[in-house]
CSV table of C-alpha atoms in Angstrom, one decimal:
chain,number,residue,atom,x,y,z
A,539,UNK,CA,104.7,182.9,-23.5
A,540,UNK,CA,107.4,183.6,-20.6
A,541,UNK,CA,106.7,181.3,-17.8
A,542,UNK,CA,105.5,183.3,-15.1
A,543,UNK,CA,105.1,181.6,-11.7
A,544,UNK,CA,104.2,184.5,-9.5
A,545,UNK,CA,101.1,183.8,-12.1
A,546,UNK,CA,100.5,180.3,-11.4
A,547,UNK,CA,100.9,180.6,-7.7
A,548,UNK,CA,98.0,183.3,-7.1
A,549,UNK,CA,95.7,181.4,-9.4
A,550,UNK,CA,96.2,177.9,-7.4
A,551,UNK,CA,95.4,180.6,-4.4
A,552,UNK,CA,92.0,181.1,-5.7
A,553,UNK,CA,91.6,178.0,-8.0
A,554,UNK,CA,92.7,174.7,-7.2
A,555,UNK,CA,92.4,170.9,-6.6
A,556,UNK,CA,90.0,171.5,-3.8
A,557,UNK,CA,87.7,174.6,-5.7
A,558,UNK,CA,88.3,173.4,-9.4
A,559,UNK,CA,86.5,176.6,-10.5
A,560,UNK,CA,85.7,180.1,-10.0
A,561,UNK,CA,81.9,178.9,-10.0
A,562,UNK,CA,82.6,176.2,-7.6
A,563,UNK,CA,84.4,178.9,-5.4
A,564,UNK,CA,81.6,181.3,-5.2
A,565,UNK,CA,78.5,179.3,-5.1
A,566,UNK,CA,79.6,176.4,-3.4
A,567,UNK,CA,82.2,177.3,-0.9
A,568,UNK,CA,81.1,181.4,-0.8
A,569,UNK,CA,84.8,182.3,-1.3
A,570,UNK,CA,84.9,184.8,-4.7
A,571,UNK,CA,88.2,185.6,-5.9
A,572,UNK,CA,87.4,189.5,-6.2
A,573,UNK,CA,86.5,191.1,-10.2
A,574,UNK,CA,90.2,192.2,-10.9
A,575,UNK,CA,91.6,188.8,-10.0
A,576,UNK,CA,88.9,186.9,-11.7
A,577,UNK,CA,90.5,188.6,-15.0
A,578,UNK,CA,93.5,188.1,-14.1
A,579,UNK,CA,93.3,184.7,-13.5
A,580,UNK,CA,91.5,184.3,-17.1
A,581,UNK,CA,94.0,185.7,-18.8
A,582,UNK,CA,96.6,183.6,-17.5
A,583,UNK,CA,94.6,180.9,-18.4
A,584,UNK,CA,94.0,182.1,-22.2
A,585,UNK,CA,97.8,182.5,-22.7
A,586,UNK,CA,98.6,179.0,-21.0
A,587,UNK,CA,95.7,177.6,-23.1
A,588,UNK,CA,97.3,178.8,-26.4
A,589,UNK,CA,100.5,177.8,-25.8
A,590,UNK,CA,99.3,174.5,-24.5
A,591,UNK,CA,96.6,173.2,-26.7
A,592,UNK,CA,98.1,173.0,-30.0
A,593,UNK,CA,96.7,172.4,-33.3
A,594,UNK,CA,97.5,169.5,-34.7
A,595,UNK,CA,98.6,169.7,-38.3
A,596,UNK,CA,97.4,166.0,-39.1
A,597,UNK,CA,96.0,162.7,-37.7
A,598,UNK,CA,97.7,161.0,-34.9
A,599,UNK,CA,94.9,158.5,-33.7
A,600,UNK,CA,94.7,157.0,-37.1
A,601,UNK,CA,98.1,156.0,-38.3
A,602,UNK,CA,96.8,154.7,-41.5
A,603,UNK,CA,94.6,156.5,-44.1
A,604,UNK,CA,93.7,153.8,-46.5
A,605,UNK,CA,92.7,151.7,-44.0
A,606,UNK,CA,89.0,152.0,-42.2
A,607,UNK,CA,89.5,153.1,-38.8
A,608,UNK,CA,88.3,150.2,-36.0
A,609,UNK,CA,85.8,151.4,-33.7
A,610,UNK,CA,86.5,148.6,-31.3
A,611,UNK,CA,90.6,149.8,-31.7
A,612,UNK,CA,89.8,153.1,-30.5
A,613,UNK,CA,87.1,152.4,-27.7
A,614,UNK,CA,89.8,150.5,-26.0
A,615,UNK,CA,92.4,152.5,-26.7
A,616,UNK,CA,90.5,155.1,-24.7
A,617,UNK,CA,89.3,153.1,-22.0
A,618,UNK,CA,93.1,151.7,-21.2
A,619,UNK,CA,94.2,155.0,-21.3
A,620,UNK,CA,91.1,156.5,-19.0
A,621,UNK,CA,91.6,153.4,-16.2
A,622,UNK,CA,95.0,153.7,-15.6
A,623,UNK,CA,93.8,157.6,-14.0
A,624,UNK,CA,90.7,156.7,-13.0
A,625,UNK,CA,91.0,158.0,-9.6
A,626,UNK,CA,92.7,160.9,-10.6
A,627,UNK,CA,89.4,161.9,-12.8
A,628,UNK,CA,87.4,161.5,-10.7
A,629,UNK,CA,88.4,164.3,-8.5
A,630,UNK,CA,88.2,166.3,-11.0
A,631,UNK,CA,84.6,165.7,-12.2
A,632,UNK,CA,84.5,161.9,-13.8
A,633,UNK,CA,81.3,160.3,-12.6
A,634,UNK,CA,83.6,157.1,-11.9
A,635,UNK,CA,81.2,154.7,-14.3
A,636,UNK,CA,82.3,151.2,-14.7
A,637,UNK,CA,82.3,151.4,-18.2
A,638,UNK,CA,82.6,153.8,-21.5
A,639,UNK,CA,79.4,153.8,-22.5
A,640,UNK,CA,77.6,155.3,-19.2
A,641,UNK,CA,79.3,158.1,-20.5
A,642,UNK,CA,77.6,159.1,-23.6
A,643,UNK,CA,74.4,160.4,-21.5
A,644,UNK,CA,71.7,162.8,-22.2
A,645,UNK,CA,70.3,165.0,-19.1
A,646,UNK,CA,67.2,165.5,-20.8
A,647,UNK,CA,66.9,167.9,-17.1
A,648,UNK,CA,69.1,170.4,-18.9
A,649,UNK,CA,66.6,171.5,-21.5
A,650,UNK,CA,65.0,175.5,-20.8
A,651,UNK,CA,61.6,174.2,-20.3
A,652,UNK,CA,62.3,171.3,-17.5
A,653,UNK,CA,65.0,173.9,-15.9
A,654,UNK,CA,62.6,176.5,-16.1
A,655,UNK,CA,60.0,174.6,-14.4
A,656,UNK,CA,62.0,173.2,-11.9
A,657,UNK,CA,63.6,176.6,-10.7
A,658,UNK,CA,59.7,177.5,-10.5
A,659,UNK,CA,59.1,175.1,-8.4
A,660,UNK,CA,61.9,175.5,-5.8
A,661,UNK,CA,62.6,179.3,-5.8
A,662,UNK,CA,60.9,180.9,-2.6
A,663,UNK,CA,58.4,184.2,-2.9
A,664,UNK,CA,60.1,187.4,-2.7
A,665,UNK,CA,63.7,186.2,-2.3
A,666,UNK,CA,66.5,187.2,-5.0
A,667,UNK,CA,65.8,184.8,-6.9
A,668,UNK,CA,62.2,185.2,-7.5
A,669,UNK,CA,62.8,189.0,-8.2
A,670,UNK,CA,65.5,187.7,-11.2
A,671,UNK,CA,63.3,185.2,-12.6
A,672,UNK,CA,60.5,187.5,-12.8
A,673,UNK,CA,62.5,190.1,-14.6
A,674,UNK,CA,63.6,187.1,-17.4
A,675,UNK,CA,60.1,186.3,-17.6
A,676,UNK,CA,59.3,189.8,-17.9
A,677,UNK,CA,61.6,190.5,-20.3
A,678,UNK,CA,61.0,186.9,-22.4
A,679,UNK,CA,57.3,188.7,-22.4
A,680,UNK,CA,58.2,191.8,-24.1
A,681,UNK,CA,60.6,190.8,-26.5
A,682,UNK,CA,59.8,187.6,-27.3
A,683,UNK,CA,63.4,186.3,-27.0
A,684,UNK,CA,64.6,183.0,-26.0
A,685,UNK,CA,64.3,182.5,-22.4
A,686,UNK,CA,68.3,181.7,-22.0
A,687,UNK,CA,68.5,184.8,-24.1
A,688,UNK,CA,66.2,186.7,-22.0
A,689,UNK,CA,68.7,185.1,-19.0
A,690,UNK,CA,71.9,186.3,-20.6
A,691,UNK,CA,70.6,189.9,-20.9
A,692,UNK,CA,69.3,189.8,-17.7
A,693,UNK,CA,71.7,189.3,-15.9
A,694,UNK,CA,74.1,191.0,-17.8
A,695,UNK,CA,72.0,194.7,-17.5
A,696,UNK,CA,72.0,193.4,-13.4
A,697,UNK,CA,75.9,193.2,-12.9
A,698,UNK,CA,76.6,196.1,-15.2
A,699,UNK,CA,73.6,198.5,-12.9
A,700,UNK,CA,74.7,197.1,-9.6
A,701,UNK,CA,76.5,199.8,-8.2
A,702,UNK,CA,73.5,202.2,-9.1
A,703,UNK,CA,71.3,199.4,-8.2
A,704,UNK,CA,72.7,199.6,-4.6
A,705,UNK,CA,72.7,203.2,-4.5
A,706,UNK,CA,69.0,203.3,-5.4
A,707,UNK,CA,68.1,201.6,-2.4
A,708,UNK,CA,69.2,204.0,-0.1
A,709,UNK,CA,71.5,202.0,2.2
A,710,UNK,CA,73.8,204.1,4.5
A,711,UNK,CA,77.2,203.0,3.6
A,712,UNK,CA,78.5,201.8,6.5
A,713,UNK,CA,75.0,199.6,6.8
A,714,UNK,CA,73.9,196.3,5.7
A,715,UNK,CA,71.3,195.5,3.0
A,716,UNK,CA,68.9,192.7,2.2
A,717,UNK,CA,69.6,191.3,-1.7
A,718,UNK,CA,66.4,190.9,-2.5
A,719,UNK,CA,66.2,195.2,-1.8
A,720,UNK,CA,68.3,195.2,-4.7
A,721,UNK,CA,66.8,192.9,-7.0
A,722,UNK,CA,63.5,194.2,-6.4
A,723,UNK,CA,64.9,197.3,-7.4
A,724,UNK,CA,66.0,195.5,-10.5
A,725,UNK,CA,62.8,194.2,-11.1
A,726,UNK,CA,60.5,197.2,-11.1
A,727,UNK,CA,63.2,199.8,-12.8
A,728,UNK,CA,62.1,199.6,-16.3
A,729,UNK,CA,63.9,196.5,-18.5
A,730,UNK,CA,66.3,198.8,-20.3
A,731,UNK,CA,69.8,199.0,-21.5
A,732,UNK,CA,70.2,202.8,-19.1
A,733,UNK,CA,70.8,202.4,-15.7
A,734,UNK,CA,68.2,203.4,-13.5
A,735,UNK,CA,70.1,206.4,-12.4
A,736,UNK,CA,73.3,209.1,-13.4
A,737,UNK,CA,74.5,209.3,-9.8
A,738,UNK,CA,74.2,208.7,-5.9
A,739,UNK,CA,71.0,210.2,-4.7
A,740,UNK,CA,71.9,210.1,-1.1
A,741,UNK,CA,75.2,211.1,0.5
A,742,UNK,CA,77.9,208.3,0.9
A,743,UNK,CA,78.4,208.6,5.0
A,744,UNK,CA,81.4,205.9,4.9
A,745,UNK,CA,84.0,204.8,3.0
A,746,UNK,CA,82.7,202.1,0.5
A,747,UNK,CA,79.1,200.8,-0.2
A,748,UNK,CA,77.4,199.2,2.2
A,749,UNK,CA,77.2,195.2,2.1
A,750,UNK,CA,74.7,193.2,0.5
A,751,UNK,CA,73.2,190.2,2.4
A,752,UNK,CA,71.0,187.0,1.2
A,753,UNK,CA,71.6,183.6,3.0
A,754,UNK,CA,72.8,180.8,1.7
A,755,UNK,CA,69.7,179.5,0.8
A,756,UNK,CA,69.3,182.3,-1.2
A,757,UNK,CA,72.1,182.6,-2.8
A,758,UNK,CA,72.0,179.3,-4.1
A,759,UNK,CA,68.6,179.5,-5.5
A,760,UNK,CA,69.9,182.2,-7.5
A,761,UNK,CA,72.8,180.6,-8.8
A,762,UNK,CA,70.5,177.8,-10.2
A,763,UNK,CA,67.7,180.9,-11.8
A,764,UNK,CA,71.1,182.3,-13.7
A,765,UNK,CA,71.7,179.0,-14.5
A,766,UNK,CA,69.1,179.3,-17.0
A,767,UNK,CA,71.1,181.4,-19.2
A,768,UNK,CA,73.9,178.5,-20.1
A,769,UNK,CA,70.5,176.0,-21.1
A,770,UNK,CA,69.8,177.4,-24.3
A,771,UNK,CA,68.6,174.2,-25.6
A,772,UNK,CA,65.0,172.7,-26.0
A,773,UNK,CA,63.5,169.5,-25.1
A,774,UNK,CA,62.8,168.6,-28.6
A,775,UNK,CA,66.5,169.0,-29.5
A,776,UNK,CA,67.6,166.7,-26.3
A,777,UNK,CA,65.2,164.2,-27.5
A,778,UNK,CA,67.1,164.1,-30.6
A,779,UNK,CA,70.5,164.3,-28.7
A,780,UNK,CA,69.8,161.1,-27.3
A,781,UNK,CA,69.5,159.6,-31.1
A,782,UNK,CA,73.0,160.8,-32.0
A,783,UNK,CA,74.8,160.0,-28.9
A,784,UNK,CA,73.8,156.3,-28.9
A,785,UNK,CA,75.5,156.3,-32.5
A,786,UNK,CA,79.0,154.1,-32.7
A,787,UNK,CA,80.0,156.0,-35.7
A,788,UNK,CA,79.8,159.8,-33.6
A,789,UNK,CA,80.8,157.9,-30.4
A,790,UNK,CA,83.8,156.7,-31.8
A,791,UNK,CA,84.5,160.2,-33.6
A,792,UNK,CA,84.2,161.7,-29.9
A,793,UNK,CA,87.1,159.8,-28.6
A,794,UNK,CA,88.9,159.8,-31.3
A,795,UNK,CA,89.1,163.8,-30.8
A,796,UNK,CA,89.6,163.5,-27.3
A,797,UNK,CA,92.8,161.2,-27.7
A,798,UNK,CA,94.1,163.9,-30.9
A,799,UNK,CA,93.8,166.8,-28.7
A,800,UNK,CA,96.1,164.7,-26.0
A,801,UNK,CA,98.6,163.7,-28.8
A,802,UNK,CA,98.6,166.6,-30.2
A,803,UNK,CA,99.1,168.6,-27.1
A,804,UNK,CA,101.6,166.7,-25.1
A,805,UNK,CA,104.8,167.9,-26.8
A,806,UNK,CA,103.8,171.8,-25.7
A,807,UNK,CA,102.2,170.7,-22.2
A,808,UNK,CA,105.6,169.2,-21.4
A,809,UNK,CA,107.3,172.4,-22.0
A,810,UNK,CA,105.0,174.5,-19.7
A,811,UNK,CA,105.6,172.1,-17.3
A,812,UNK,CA,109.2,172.7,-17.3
A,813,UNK,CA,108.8,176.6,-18.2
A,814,UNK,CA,107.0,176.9,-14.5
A,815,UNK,CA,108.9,173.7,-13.0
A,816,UNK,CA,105.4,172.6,-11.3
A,817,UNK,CA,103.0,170.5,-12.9
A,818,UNK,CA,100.1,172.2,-11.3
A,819,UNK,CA,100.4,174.0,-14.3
A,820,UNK,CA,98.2,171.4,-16.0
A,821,UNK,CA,94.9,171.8,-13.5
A,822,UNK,CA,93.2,174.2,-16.3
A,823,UNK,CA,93.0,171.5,-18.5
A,824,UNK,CA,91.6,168.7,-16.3
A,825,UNK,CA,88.2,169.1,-18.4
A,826,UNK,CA,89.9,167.3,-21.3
A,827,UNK,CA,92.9,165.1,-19.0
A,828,UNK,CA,94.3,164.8,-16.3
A,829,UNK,CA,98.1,163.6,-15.1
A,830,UNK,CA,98.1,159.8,-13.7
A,831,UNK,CA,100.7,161.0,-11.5
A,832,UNK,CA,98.5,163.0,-9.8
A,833,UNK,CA,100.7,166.4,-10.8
A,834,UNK,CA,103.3,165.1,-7.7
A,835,UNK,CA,106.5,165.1,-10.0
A,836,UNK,CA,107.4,168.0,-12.8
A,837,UNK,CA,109.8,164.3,-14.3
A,838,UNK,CA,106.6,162.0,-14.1
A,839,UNK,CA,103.6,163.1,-16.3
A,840,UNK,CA,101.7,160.9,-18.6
A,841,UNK,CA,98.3,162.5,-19.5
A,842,UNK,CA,95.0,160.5,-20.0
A,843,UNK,CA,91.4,161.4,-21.0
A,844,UNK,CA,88.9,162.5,-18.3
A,845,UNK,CA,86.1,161.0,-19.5
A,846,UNK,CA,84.0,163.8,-18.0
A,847,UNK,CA,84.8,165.8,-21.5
A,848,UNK,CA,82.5,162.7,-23.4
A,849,UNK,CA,79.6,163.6,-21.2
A,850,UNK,CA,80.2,167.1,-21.1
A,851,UNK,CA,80.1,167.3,-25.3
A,852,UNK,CA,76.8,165.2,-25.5
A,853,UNK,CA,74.9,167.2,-23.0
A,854,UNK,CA,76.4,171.0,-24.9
A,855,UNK,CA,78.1,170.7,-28.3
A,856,UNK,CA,75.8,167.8,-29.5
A,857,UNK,CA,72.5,169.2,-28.2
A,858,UNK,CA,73.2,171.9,-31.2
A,859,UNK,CA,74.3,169.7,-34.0
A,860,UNK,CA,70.8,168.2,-33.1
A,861,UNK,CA,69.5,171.5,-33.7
A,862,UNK,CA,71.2,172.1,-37.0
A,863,UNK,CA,69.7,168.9,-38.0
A,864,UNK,CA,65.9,170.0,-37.1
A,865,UNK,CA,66.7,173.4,-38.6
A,866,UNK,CA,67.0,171.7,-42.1
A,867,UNK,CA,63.8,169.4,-40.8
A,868,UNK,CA,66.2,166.6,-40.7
A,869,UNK,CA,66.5,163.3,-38.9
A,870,UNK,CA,69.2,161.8,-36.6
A,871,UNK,CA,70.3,159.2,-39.2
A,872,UNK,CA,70.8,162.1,-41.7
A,873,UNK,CA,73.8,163.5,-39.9
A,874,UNK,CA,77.0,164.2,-41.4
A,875,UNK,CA,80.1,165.9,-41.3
A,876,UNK,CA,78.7,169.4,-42.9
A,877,UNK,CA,75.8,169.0,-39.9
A,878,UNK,CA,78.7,168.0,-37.3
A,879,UNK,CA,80.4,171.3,-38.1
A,880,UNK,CA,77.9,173.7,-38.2
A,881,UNK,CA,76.6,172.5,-34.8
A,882,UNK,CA,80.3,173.5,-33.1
A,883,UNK,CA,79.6,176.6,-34.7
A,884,UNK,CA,75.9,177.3,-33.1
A,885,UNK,CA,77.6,175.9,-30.0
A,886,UNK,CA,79.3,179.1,-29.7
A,887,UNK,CA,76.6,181.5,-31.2
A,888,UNK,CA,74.8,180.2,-28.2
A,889,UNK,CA,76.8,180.9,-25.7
A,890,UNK,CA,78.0,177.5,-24.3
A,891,UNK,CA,81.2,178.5,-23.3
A,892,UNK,CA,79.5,182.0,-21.7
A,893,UNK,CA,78.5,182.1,-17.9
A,894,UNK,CA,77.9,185.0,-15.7
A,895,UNK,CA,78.7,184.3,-12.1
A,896,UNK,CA,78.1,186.1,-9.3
A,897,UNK,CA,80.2,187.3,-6.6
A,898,UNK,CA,79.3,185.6,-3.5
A,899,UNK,CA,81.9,185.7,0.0
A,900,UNK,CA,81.5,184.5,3.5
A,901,UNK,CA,83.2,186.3,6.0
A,902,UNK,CA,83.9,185.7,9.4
A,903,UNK,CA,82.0,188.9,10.7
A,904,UNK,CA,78.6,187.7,9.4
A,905,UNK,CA,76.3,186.2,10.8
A,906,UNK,CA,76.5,182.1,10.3
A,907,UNK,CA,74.1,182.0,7.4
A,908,UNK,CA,74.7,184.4,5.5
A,909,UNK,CA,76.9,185.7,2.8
A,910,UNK,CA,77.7,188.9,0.8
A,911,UNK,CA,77.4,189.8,-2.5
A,912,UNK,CA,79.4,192.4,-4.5
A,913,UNK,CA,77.7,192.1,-7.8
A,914,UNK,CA,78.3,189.6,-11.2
A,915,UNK,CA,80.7,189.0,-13.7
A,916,UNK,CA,80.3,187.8,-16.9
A,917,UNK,CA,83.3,185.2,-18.2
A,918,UNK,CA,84.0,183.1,-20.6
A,919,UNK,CA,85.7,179.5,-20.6
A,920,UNK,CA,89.4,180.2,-21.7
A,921,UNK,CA,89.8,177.1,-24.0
A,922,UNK,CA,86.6,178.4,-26.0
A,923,UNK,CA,88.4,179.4,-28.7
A,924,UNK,CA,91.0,176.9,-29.4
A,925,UNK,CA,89.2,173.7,-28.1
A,926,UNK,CA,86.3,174.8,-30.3
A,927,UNK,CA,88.3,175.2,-33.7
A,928,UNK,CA,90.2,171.8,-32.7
A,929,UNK,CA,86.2,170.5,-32.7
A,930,UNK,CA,85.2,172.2,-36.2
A,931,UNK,CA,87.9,171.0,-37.4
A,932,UNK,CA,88.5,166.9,-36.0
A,933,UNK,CA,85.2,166.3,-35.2
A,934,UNK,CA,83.7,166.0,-38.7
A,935,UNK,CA,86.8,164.5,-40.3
A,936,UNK,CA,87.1,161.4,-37.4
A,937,UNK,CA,82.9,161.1,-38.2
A,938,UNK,CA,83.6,161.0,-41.9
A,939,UNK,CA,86.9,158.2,-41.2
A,940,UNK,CA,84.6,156.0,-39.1
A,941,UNK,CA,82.1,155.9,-41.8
């Protein structure tokens, strides 16, 4: 890849220490990047990704082969490693635990059925929202999909029909409308792969369409009902998850991984560091690390594991080994590396690494409360596909070496 800075600098515009993600930019702070720069910035991302995280052609965390790999070696190996930029972590997403093992949690809160019921419970009548979730539960009905499934779709028929969506409504251009116009719209046009119309049925009287209003109450009870489409897993299968993560033997495998993918990875980081001369080039990898420098010096980087990743795997790459596992009516003490592996492949067939955001903005000539919305985009992470072969492929082998 040929360093491009003009590159870095617009995405730090629109994604940076301050709003870590696109998500965190549109339905915390209201300020969407717009579509075309969303993409853009992904695709930056993807090529720094691939030149960054590279796969490692053997083991670097243990040295020896004949020898049985120490769990208490590299628990502290970690944990020296994780302290020295434990400050640094935690601005980017560490909950800032006193020690390793509050890490390997379980948010038994992230299964469909207890999101499902709490989004019941706290979305409003006749808001966006509660038009959305009624069309999921609609569609669930019908077709007897998955919920998350039913989600996904969803929301994916929404964003794609949104321009027709608006039109439908019969907004003057140059006027405001109410979001949950829209979505009601959405909710009683038939639950269909066609859009609900070819063309305009009115006469466009300005020069774009007009702008689409919900509050921010709104919009943030909609974030959390489209939410539902990245929870794909069940209670029964957390339940399970919180056998496998109290395990030493898959605990130690996790960091393990976590410290290969750094030591694996440092070599090429270091040259896109001095490709772009800024080490702000490393902020689209502070899932997995972060600098204990703090990214002030391009000559002073020495990358550590953010022990968010731990938490982050437990709550949606083990939740579906834990579902392998029941597939084959298996227990938690039954798992192996075969199990290990094909979970990090379900992980992907459902859609972990897969959100669909929507494009909220405040701008200064609305009212206090309220924001705009200019429709949804569907993205997905840009170290999917390299972070998740590194996982098919270290995560069963460290398992199988802590035996």
């Amino acid at each position: 890849m040929t360093p491009d800075r003009q590159s870095l600098d617009v995405y730090l515009q629109s994604v940076n220490e301050q709003i870590q993600t696109t998500k965190m930019s549109s339905e915390i702070w209201f300020r969407s990047p717009p579509r075309h720069q969303i993409r853009a910035n992904d695709h930056f991302v993807r090529s720094l990704m691939s030149e960054g995280l590279a796969p490692a052609a053997s083991p670097t965390i243990i040295e020896n082969e004949q020898a049985k790999p120490c769990h208490g070696a590299v628990r502290s190996a970690y944990w020296a490693q994780a302290t020295r930029s434990r400050d640094v972590a935690v601005r980017f997403g560490a909950a800032g635990h006193i020690s390793l093992l509050e890490y390997f949690t379980v948010d038994a809160g992230r299964s469909g059925e207890a999101a499902r019921t709490r989004v019941r419970r706290t979305v409003s009548p006749s808001t966006p929202a509660d038009y959305l979730l009624r069309s999921i539960d609609r569609l669930t009905a019908a077709t007897g999909a998955d919920p998350a499934a039913s989600c996904r779709k969803s929301v994916r028929i929404l964003a794609r029909d949104w321009p027709h969506l608006v039109d439908a409504c019969q907004a003057r251009p140059d006027f405001t409308l109410p979001a949950r116009h829209v979505l009601r719209e959405f909710y009683h046009s038939a639950a269909t792969e066609a859009p609900p119309s070819n063309g305009p049925r009115h006469t466009p009287l300005g020069d774009g369409p007009p702008t689409v209003l919900l509050t921010e109450a709104e919009a943030r009870e909609m974030a959390a009902t489209y939410m539902l489409g990245r929870l794909p897993f069940t209670a029964q299968e957390y339940r399970m998850t919180a056998e496998l993560v109290a395990m030493p033997r898959l605990q130690s495998a996790l960091l393990a991984v976590q410290l290969h993918l750094i030591a694996s990875s440092t070599e090429s980081l270091a040259r896109l560091v001095a490709g772009f001369g800024a080490p702000q080039v490393l902020l689209p990898f502070t899932e997995a690390f972060v600098d204990q420098f703090n990214y002030s010096s391009s000559a002073r980087i020495e990358l550590c594991p953010n022990p968010k990743l731990l938490t982050v795997l437990c709550n949606n790459v083990v939740p579906a080994i834990a579902g392998e596992l029941l597939r084959k009516e298996a227990q938690a003490a039954d798992l192996d590396s075969d199990s290990i592996r094909a979970g990090v492949n379900a992980a992907r067939r459902r859609h972990i690494y897969e959100i669909m955001i929507a494009l909220f903005n405040r701008a200064d000539t609305l009212p206090p409360d309220m924001v705009a919305l200019s429709g949804f985009i569907r993205r997905v992470c840009p170290a999917a596909v390299p972070f998740s072969a590194f996982l098919e492929k270290w995560l069963p082998y460290y398992f199988d070496r802590f035996s």
